[in-house]
Amino acid sequence: MYYPEKKVKAFVLALTFFVCSAFVFTGGQVSAGQDYYSGKPAKYVFLFIGDGMGIPHRQAPEIFLAAREGKPFGHYRMTMNTFPSQGVTTTYANDRFIIGSAAAATAISTGYTTNIGFIGMDPELRPVKTVAEMARDSGMKVGIVSSVSIDHATPAAFYAHQPHRSMYHEIAHDLANSGFHYFGGGGFRDPEGKKSKSPKGDALAVARNNGYAIVSNRADFMKLTPGEKIIAYNANLPDGKALPYAMDATADDISLAEFTSRGIELLDNPNGFFMMVEGGKIDWASHANDAVATIYNTLAFDDAVKKAVEFAEKNPDETLIVVTGDHECGGLTLGFAGTKYESAYDVLKGQKISFKVFEAMVRDYREQNAGKASFKDFFSLIEQNFGLKMAGDDHMALEDYELKSLKDAFLLSMAGLREKGRGEDYLMYGDYEPLVVKVTHILNQKAGLAWTSYSHTGAPVTTSAMGVGNAMFNGYYHQSELGKKIMSALGFSPDRPFGQSPAGEAGS
Ligand SMILES: [Zn+2]
């Protein structure tokens, strides 16, 4: 039999890896720092987390750009997809196969697989030190950036330790006391403790007392200089204290890429830095099954990745960039029964606004036209903002069954009465405005894209890495390994071996 040389080499490599792994597993005492990487530690580490960003999410934008510009399928490549190392990362929690952002980000930040909703705590609800805290304690500067609120599950899992992600007030206090150097992006959901069982006072006042300068508009943001500790958020935070969807943003809005590039300028120092950047609304758009908003937010996230790559090009031997998703969202797939083997991503360019802005239009129309709502009248808004047409012979024209389903959804939305979360109705629209979901479903399906859920799925994600120790991110591994790999690139080890009590804690 003939084995190509490449295949033989791969087999020998795999065998070596297997033998080494077996040694590490039975050895038990080897620290994570030595398990994965033993070279000179990275001085600058970027961790990008695309929330809800599965594998289809990372190809759809490339095919969309190619279709929009009339180029071949392989013409565009997002920066994250060009990295030399690409791994497959599984994403389950300790107590549920389909994970949420809190447990996922905790696995990535601490190396611990934990329970749904936990922030920076192990399954026994004991706090575990995060890689960001380790970086801070070693004298590096630390930055945390997110396009959703800065107290949301993903960013919180790097600086907070709370039993539940919904404890926004307590999380804000953990932020104020974190000693991290830069927080950028979205705002705070409950700084004053209005929804807390035991309010601890204004978290922003505590932050100011702890030396943070707080800026909330573009002009002040651009004037910031390195030296002080900073909390910076966008002036316009339209939903859940998050940045607007990338496709709805204006020149006044600070982009995720700008929060990242300013972060680099503010954090750069002789001891190095660790920066986590989250693209949080890739997830939100996917929950809502809006492919176009998902695509534009993924492109905005990739623009932020580019800023880190530009920095890495100037500091190639000292920088590590890791890009991952914390889980897949929406069960996005790049095919649909109705379009068989065809794709027509150019139809997506008809969409001009995110589902969120359209949702407000539907609500306004309902309120202003109580008792006299007309589908024909409303349809002009659908045509203007999504490019769909009632009749015609091009592929933007609605089929009879599509038109009927759109009318049904319109009636349901105009009635404004829905029991959420159950039955066939839920399968059709999730907990969203029926007309909004129906419009994006029709447009997405015409393109040859489809969704299977309004929730996360258990589909693995891609992890990409470039720079110091990047090869350790190849392979197939759980996201908790990702946390350990990043720690080892920095010369750190996990807080303690999994299942052991924190140092100094008696018994158990
Ligand atoms: Zn989600």
Coordinates of C-alpha atoms and ligand atoms in Angstrom, one line a residue:
M1 CA 0.0 0.0 0.0
Y2 CA 1.1 3.5 -0.7
Y3 CA 0.9 6.2 1.9
P4 CA 1.6 9.8 0.8
E5 CA 4.5 11.2 2.9
K6 CA 2.3 13.9 4.3
K7 CA -0.2 11.4 5.6
V8 CA 2.6 9.3 7.3
K9 CA 3.9 12.5 9.0
A10 CA 0.4 13.4 10.2
F11 CA 0.0 9.9 11.6
V12 CA 3.4 10.0 13.4
L13 CA 2.4 13.4 14.8
A14 CA -0.9 12.2 16.0
L15 CA 0.7 9.1 17.6
T16 CA 3.2 11.4 19.4
F17 CA 0.4 13.6 20.5
F18 CA -1.6 10.6 21.8
V19 CA 1.4 9.2 23.7
C20 CA 2.2 12.7 25.2
S21 CA -1.5 13.2 26.2
A22 CA -1.6 9.8 27.9
F23 CA 1.5 10.8 29.8
V24 CA 0.0 14.1 30.9
F25 CA -3.3 12.5 31.9
T26 CA -1.7 9.8 34.0
G27 CA 1.0 12.1 35.3
G28 CA -1.5 14.3 36.9
Q29 CA 0.9 16.7 38.5
V30 CA 2.1 18.5 35.3
S31 CA 1.0 22.1 35.4
A32 CA -1.1 23.5 32.6
G33 CA 1.7 26.0 31.8
Q34 CA 3.8 23.0 30.8
D35 CA 1.0 20.9 29.3
Y36 CA 0.5 23.1 26.3
Y37 CA 3.3 25.6 25.8
S38 CA 6.7 26.0 27.4
G39 CA 8.2 28.8 25.3
K40 CA 8.6 32.4 26.2
P41 CA 5.3 33.7 27.5
A42 CA 3.3 36.1 25.3
K43 CA 3.5 39.8 26.3
Y44 CA 0.3 40.9 24.5
V45 CA -2.7 38.6 24.4
F46 CA -6.0 39.3 22.6
L47 CA -9.0 37.1 23.1
F48 CA -11.9 37.7 20.7
I49 CA -15.2 36.0 21.5
G50 CA -17.9 36.1 18.9
D51 CA -21.0 35.4 21.0
G52 CA -23.1 32.8 19.2
M53 CA -20.6 32.7 16.4
G54 CA -20.8 29.1 14.9
I55 CA -19.0 27.9 11.8
P56 CA -21.8 28.9 9.3
H57 CA -21.7 32.4 10.9
R58 CA -18.1 32.6 9.8
Q59 CA -18.7 31.7 6.2
A60 CA -22.0 33.4 5.5
P61 CA -20.4 36.9 5.5
E62 CA -17.8 35.8 2.9
I63 CA -20.4 34.4 0.5
F64 CA -22.6 37.5 1.1
L65 CA -19.8 39.9 0.2
A66 CA -18.9 37.9 -2.9
A67 CA -22.5 37.8 -4.0
R68 CA -23.0 41.5 -3.4
E69 CA -19.8 42.5 -5.3
G70 CA -20.3 39.9 -8.1
K71 CA -17.1 38.0 -7.2
P72 CA -16.4 34.2 -7.0
F73 CA -17.4 32.4 -3.8
G74 CA -13.8 32.2 -2.4
H75 CA -12.9 35.9 -3.2
Y76 CA -13.4 37.3 0.3
R77 CA -11.9 35.9 3.5
M78 CA -12.5 37.4 6.9
T79 CA -9.3 38.1 8.8
M80 CA -10.1 35.6 11.5
N81 CA -10.4 32.9 8.9
T82 CA -6.9 33.5 7.6
F83 CA -5.1 32.6 10.9
P84 CA -2.5 29.9 10.7
S85 CA -4.2 27.7 13.4
Q86 CA -7.8 26.7 13.3
G87 CA -9.3 24.3 15.9
V88 CA -12.7 22.8 16.5
T89 CA -14.1 23.7 19.9
T90 CA -16.9 21.9 21.7
T91 CA -19.1 23.9 23.9
Y92 CA -21.1 22.1 26.6
A93 CA -21.7 23.1 30.3
N94 CA -21.3 20.9 33.3
D95 CA -25.0 20.5 33.8
R96 CA -26.5 21.0 30.2
F97 CA -25.3 20.1 26.7
I98 CA -26.4 23.3 25.1
I99 CA -24.5 26.0 26.9
G100 CA -25.2 29.7 27.7
S101 CA -22.7 32.6 27.6
A102 CA -22.1 32.6 31.4
A103 CA -20.9 29.1 31.7
A104 CA -19.1 29.3 28.3
A105 CA -17.2 32.5 29.1
T106 CA -16.3 31.1 32.6
A107 CA -14.9 27.9 31.0
I108 CA -12.8 30.1 28.7
S109 CA -11.7 32.6 31.4
T110 CA -10.9 30.0 34.1
G111 CA -10.4 26.7 32.4
Y112 CA -13.3 25.3 34.5
T113 CA -16.4 23.6 33.1
T114 CA -19.2 25.0 35.2
N115 CA -23.0 25.3 35.4
I116 CA -25.4 27.3 33.4
G117 CA -25.6 30.9 34.6
F118 CA -22.5 30.9 36.8
I119 CA -20.1 33.7 36.5
G120 CA -16.4 33.0 37.4
M121 CA -17.4 30.2 39.8
D122 CA -17.0 26.4 39.7
P123 CA -20.0 24.0 39.9
E124 CA -19.7 24.1 43.7
L125 CA -20.2 27.9 43.5
R126 CA -16.6 28.6 44.6
P127 CA -14.9 31.6 42.9
V128 CA -12.2 30.7 40.4
K129 CA -9.5 33.1 39.4
T130 CA -9.7 34.2 35.7
V131 CA -6.9 34.6 33.2
A132 CA -7.6 38.3 33.2
E133 CA -7.1 38.5 37.0
M134 CA -3.9 36.5 36.6
A135 CA -2.7 39.0 34.0
R136 CA -3.6 41.9 36.3
D137 CA -1.8 40.3 39.3
S138 CA 1.3 39.7 37.2
G139 CA 1.6 43.4 36.4
M140 CA 0.0 43.4 32.9
K141 CA -2.7 45.8 32.0
V142 CA -6.2 44.4 31.3
G143 CA -8.9 45.6 29.0
I144 CA -12.5 44.2 28.6
V145 CA -14.5 45.3 25.5
S146 CA -18.0 44.3 24.5
S147 CA -20.7 45.5 22.0
V148 CA -23.4 44.6 24.6
S149 CA -23.6 45.9 28.2
I150 CA -20.2 45.6 30.0
D151 CA -21.9 43.7 32.8
H152 CA -23.3 41.1 30.4
A153 CA -22.4 37.4 30.9
T154 CA -19.4 37.2 28.6
P155 CA -17.4 40.2 29.8
A156 CA -18.5 39.6 33.4
A157 CA -16.9 36.2 33.4
F158 CA -13.5 37.8 33.2
Y159 CA -13.8 40.1 36.2
A160 CA -16.8 39.0 38.4
H161 CA -17.6 36.0 40.6
Q162 CA -21.4 35.7 41.1
P163 CA -23.8 32.8 41.2
H164 CA -26.0 34.1 38.5
R165 CA -25.5 36.2 35.3
S166 CA -28.6 38.2 36.1
M167 CA -27.0 39.8 39.2
Y168 CA -26.1 42.9 37.1
H169 CA -25.8 45.2 40.2
E170 CA -23.4 42.8 42.0
I171 CA -21.5 42.3 38.8
A172 CA -21.1 46.1 38.3
H173 CA -19.6 46.3 41.8
D174 CA -17.2 43.5 40.9
L175 CA -16.2 45.6 37.9
A176 CA -15.7 48.7 40.0
N177 CA -13.4 46.8 42.3
S178 CA -11.6 44.7 39.6
G179 CA -8.6 47.0 39.2
F180 CA -8.7 46.3 35.5
H181 CA -7.5 49.2 33.3
Y182 CA -10.0 49.6 30.5
F183 CA -13.6 48.8 30.0
G184 CA -15.1 49.8 26.6
G185 CA -18.4 49.3 24.7
G186 CA -21.8 49.0 26.2
G187 CA -23.1 50.4 29.5
F188 CA -24.5 49.1 32.8
R189 CA -27.9 47.5 33.4
D190 CA -28.3 48.1 37.1
P191 CA -25.4 50.2 38.6
E192 CA -27.6 51.5 41.4
G193 CA -29.2 48.2 42.4
K194 CA -32.8 49.0 41.6
K195 CA -33.4 45.3 40.8
S196 CA -31.1 43.9 43.4
K197 CA -32.3 42.2 46.6
S198 CA -29.4 43.9 48.6
P199 CA -28.3 47.1 46.8
K200 CA -24.8 48.1 47.6
G201 CA -24.9 51.7 46.4
D202 CA -24.0 53.3 43.0
A203 CA -21.4 51.1 41.4
L204 CA -20.2 53.9 39.2
A205 CA -19.5 56.1 42.3
V206 CA -17.4 53.2 43.6
A207 CA -15.6 53.0 40.3
R208 CA -14.8 56.8 40.4
N209 CA -13.6 56.4 44.0
N210 CA -11.3 53.6 42.7
G211 CA -9.8 55.9 40.2
Y212 CA -11.8 55.3 37.1
A213 CA -12.5 58.0 34.6
I214 CA -15.9 57.4 33.0
V215 CA -16.6 58.7 29.5
S216 CA -19.8 58.2 27.5
N217 CA -19.5 60.0 24.2
R218 CA -17.2 60.0 21.1
A219 CA -15.5 63.3 21.7
D220 CA -14.4 62.5 25.3
F221 CA -13.5 59.0 24.2
M222 CA -11.1 60.3 21.5
K223 CA -9.4 62.6 24.0
L224 CA -8.5 59.8 26.4
T225 CA -4.8 59.4 27.1
P226 CA -3.0 56.4 28.6
G227 CA -2.4 56.4 32.4
E228 CA -5.7 56.4 34.2
K229 CA -8.2 53.6 34.5
I230 CA -11.1 54.0 32.1
I231 CA -14.7 53.0 31.7
A232 CA -15.9 54.1 28.2
Y233 CA -19.3 53.5 26.7
N234 CA -21.2 54.7 23.6
A235 CA -23.7 57.6 24.0
N236 CA -26.4 55.7 22.0
L237 CA -27.3 52.4 23.7
P238 CA -30.6 51.5 22.1
D239 CA -31.4 48.1 23.6
G240 CA -30.2 46.5 26.8
K241 CA -27.5 49.1 27.2
A242 CA -25.8 47.6 24.1
L243 CA -24.2 49.3 21.0
P244 CA -26.6 49.5 18.1
Y245 CA -26.5 46.7 15.5
A246 CA -23.6 47.4 13.2
M247 CA -26.0 47.9 10.2
D248 CA -27.9 50.6 12.2
A249 CA -24.9 52.5 13.5
T250 CA -24.1 56.1 12.5
A251 CA -20.9 58.0 12.4
D252 CA -21.5 59.2 16.0
D253 CA -21.5 55.7 17.3
I254 CA -18.2 54.2 18.4
S255 CA -17.6 50.9 16.7
L256 CA -16.2 47.7 18.2
A257 CA -13.1 48.2 16.1
E258 CA -12.6 51.7 17.6
F259 CA -13.1 50.5 21.1
T260 CA -10.4 47.9 20.3
S261 CA -7.9 50.2 18.7
R262 CA -8.2 52.9 21.4
G263 CA -7.9 50.0 23.9
I264 CA -4.6 49.1 22.4
E265 CA -3.3 52.7 22.7
L266 CA -4.5 53.0 26.2
L267 CA -3.2 49.6 27.5
D268 CA 0.1 49.4 25.7
N269 CA 2.9 49.4 28.3
P270 CA 6.3 47.7 29.0
N271 CA 4.6 44.9 31.0
G272 CA 2.2 44.0 28.3
F273 CA -1.6 43.5 28.3
F274 CA -4.5 41.1 28.1
M275 CA -7.6 42.3 26.2
M276 CA -10.9 40.4 25.7
V277 CA -13.2 41.7 23.0
E278 CA -16.7 40.4 22.7
G279 CA -18.9 40.7 19.6
G280 CA -22.1 40.2 21.6
K281 CA -24.8 41.1 19.1
I282 CA -23.9 38.3 16.7
D283 CA -25.7 36.2 19.3
W284 CA -28.7 38.5 19.6
A285 CA -29.2 38.8 15.9
S286 CA -29.0 35.0 15.7
H287 CA -31.6 34.5 18.4
A288 CA -33.9 36.6 16.3
N289 CA -33.0 34.7 13.1
D290 CA -31.9 37.8 11.3
A291 CA -29.0 36.7 9.0
V292 CA -28.2 40.1 7.6
A293 CA -27.8 41.7 11.1
T294 CA -25.7 38.6 12.0
I295 CA -23.5 39.0 9.0
Y296 CA -22.9 42.8 9.5
N297 CA -22.1 42.2 13.2
T298 CA -19.7 39.4 12.3
L299 CA -18.0 41.7 9.8
A300 CA -17.8 44.5 12.5
F301 CA -16.3 41.9 14.9
D302 CA -13.8 40.9 12.2
D303 CA -12.9 44.6 11.8
A304 CA -11.9 44.6 15.5
V305 CA -9.8 41.5 14.9
K306 CA -8.0 43.4 12.2
K307 CA -6.9 46.1 14.7
A308 CA -5.3 43.4 16.8
V309 CA -3.6 41.9 13.7
E310 CA -2.1 45.3 12.8
F311 CA -0.7 45.5 16.3
A312 CA 0.6 41.9 16.1
E313 CA 2.4 42.7 12.8
K314 CA 4.4 45.3 14.8
N315 CA 5.0 42.9 17.7
P316 CA 5.1 39.5 16.0
D317 CA 7.2 37.6 18.5
E318 CA 5.3 38.8 21.6
T319 CA 1.6 38.7 20.6
L320 CA -1.0 36.0 20.6
I321 CA -4.5 36.5 19.1
V322 CA -7.2 34.0 19.7
V323 CA -10.6 34.2 18.1
T324 CA -13.5 31.9 19.1
G325 CA -17.2 31.6 19.6
D326 CA -18.6 30.8 23.0
H327 CA -21.4 28.6 21.4
E328 CA -23.4 28.5 18.2
C329 CA -26.7 30.4 18.1
G330 CA -29.8 29.9 16.1
G331 CA -28.8 26.7 14.4
L332 CA -27.8 28.7 11.3
T333 CA -27.2 26.6 8.3
L334 CA -26.2 27.4 4.7
G335 CA -28.9 25.7 2.8
F336 CA -32.7 25.4 2.8
A337 CA -35.2 22.8 1.6
G338 CA -37.0 25.4 -0.6
T339 CA -33.8 26.4 -2.5
K340 CA -32.3 22.9 -2.7
Y341 CA -28.7 23.2 -4.1
E342 CA -29.1 26.9 -5.0
S343 CA -27.9 30.0 -3.1
A344 CA -28.7 33.6 -3.9
Y345 CA -27.1 35.7 -1.2
D346 CA -27.4 38.8 -3.3
V347 CA -31.1 39.0 -2.1
L348 CA -29.8 39.8 1.4
K349 CA -28.5 43.2 0.2
G350 CA -32.2 44.3 0.0
Q351 CA -32.3 44.5 3.8
K352 CA -31.4 48.0 5.1
I353 CA -32.2 47.8 8.8
S354 CA -31.9 45.3 11.6
F355 CA -34.9 43.3 12.9
K356 CA -34.7 45.5 16.0
V357 CA -35.4 48.8 14.1
F358 CA -38.0 47.0 12.0
E359 CA -39.6 45.8 15.2
A360 CA -40.1 49.4 16.4
M361 CA -41.7 50.2 13.0
V362 CA -44.2 47.4 13.4
R363 CA -45.0 48.5 17.0
D364 CA -45.4 52.2 15.9
Y365 CA -47.7 51.1 13.0
R366 CA -49.8 49.0 15.3
E367 CA -50.2 51.9 17.8
Q368 CA -51.0 54.5 15.2
N369 CA -53.4 52.3 13.2
A370 CA -55.5 50.5 15.8
G371 CA -58.6 49.1 14.1
K372 CA -57.5 50.2 10.6
A373 CA -54.3 48.3 9.9
S374 CA -53.9 47.3 6.3
F375 CA -51.4 44.8 5.0
K376 CA -51.2 46.5 1.6
D377 CA -50.5 49.8 3.3
F378 CA -47.8 48.3 5.6
F379 CA -46.2 46.4 2.7
S380 CA -44.4 49.5 1.4
L381 CA -42.3 49.4 4.6
I382 CA -41.3 45.8 3.9
E383 CA -40.4 46.6 0.3
Q384 CA -38.4 49.7 1.3
N385 CA -36.4 48.0 4.1
F386 CA -36.1 44.4 2.9
G387 CA -36.5 44.6 -0.9
L388 CA -39.3 42.0 -1.1
K389 CA -42.0 42.6 -3.7
M390 CA -45.6 41.5 -3.8
A391 CA -45.4 40.5 -7.4
G392 CA -43.0 40.3 -10.3
D393 CA -40.6 37.8 -12.0
D394 CA -37.3 38.5 -10.2
H395 CA -36.3 36.5 -7.1
M396 CA -37.4 39.3 -4.7
A397 CA -41.0 38.6 -5.6
L398 CA -43.0 36.7 -3.1
E399 CA -44.5 33.3 -3.9
D400 CA -48.2 32.8 -3.1
Y401 CA -47.4 30.7 0.0
E402 CA -44.9 33.3 1.2
L403 CA -47.4 36.1 0.8
K404 CA -50.0 34.2 2.7
S405 CA -47.7 33.4 5.6
L406 CA -46.6 37.1 5.7
K407 CA -50.3 38.2 5.9
D408 CA -50.9 35.7 8.7
A409 CA -48.0 37.1 10.6
F410 CA -49.1 40.6 10.0
L411 CA -52.6 39.9 11.5
L412 CA -51.0 38.3 14.5
S413 CA -48.7 41.2 15.0
M414 CA -51.5 43.8 14.6
A415 CA -53.6 41.9 17.2
G416 CA -50.7 42.4 19.5
L417 CA -51.9 39.5 21.7
R418 CA -49.6 36.5 21.9
E419 CA -49.0 33.9 24.5
K420 CA -45.2 33.6 24.3
G421 CA -43.0 30.6 24.6
R422 CA -45.2 27.7 23.6
G423 CA -46.8 25.6 20.9
E424 CA -46.8 25.8 17.2
D425 CA -46.8 29.6 17.4
Y426 CA -43.4 29.5 19.1
L427 CA -42.0 27.2 16.4
M428 CA -43.0 29.9 13.8
Y429 CA -42.0 33.1 15.6
G430 CA -40.1 32.3 18.8
D431 CA -40.8 35.1 21.3
Y432 CA -40.4 37.8 18.7
E433 CA -42.8 40.0 16.8
P434 CA -44.4 37.5 14.3
L435 CA -44.2 39.8 11.3
V436 CA -40.5 40.7 11.9
V437 CA -39.5 37.0 12.2
K438 CA -41.6 36.1 9.1
V439 CA -39.9 38.8 7.0
T440 CA -36.4 37.8 7.9
H441 CA -37.2 34.1 7.5
I442 CA -38.6 34.6 4.0
L443 CA -35.6 36.8 3.0
N444 CA -33.0 34.4 4.5
Q445 CA -34.7 31.4 2.9
K446 CA -34.8 33.0 -0.5
A447 CA -31.0 33.4 -0.1
G448 CA -30.6 29.7 0.8
L449 CA -30.0 30.2 4.5
A450 CA -32.1 28.8 7.3
W451 CA -32.4 28.7 11.1
T452 CA -33.4 25.8 13.3
S453 CA -33.8 27.5 16.7
Y454 CA -34.3 30.7 18.5
S455 CA -31.9 29.4 21.1
H456 CA -28.3 28.3 21.2
T457 CA -27.3 24.9 19.8
G458 CA -24.6 22.3 20.7
A459 CA -22.8 22.6 17.4
P460 CA -19.1 23.1 17.8
V461 CA -17.4 26.3 16.9
T462 CA -14.1 27.3 15.3
T463 CA -11.2 28.7 17.3
S464 CA -8.5 30.6 15.4
A465 CA -5.1 31.6 16.6
M466 CA -2.0 33.5 15.3
G467 CA 1.2 34.5 17.1
V468 CA 2.9 33.1 20.2
G469 CA 2.0 29.4 20.7
N470 CA -0.7 29.4 18.1
A471 CA -0.2 25.8 17.1
M472 CA -1.7 24.6 20.5
F473 CA -5.1 25.9 19.3
N474 CA -5.2 23.3 16.5
G475 CA -7.2 20.1 17.2
Y476 CA -10.6 19.2 18.6
Y477 CA -11.1 20.2 22.3
H478 CA -13.6 21.6 24.8
Q479 CA -13.7 25.3 25.4
S480 CA -12.4 24.9 29.0
E481 CA -9.1 23.7 27.4
L482 CA -9.1 27.0 25.6
G483 CA -8.9 28.8 28.9
K484 CA -5.9 26.6 29.9
K485 CA -4.2 27.1 26.6
I486 CA -4.4 30.9 26.9
M487 CA -3.1 30.7 30.5
S488 CA -0.2 28.6 29.4
A489 CA 0.7 31.0 26.6
L490 CA 1.0 33.7 29.4
G491 CA 3.0 31.3 31.7
F492 CA 0.0 30.9 34.1
S493 CA -1.7 27.8 35.4
P494 CA -5.4 27.3 36.3
D495 CA -6.4 28.4 39.8
R496 CA -6.3 24.8 41.0
P497 CA -6.9 21.3 39.6
F498 CA -10.5 20.7 38.7
G499 CA -12.6 19.6 41.7
Q500 CA -10.2 20.7 44.3
S501 CA -11.0 23.3 47.1
P502 CA -9.5 26.7 46.8
A503 CA -6.2 27.1 48.7
G504 CA -6.7 27.6 52.4
E505 CA -10.3 26.4 52.4
A506 CA -10.8 23.7 55.0
G507 CA -12.4 20.3 54.3
S508 CA -14.8 19.4 51.4
Ligands
ZN1 ZN -27.5 33.9 23.4

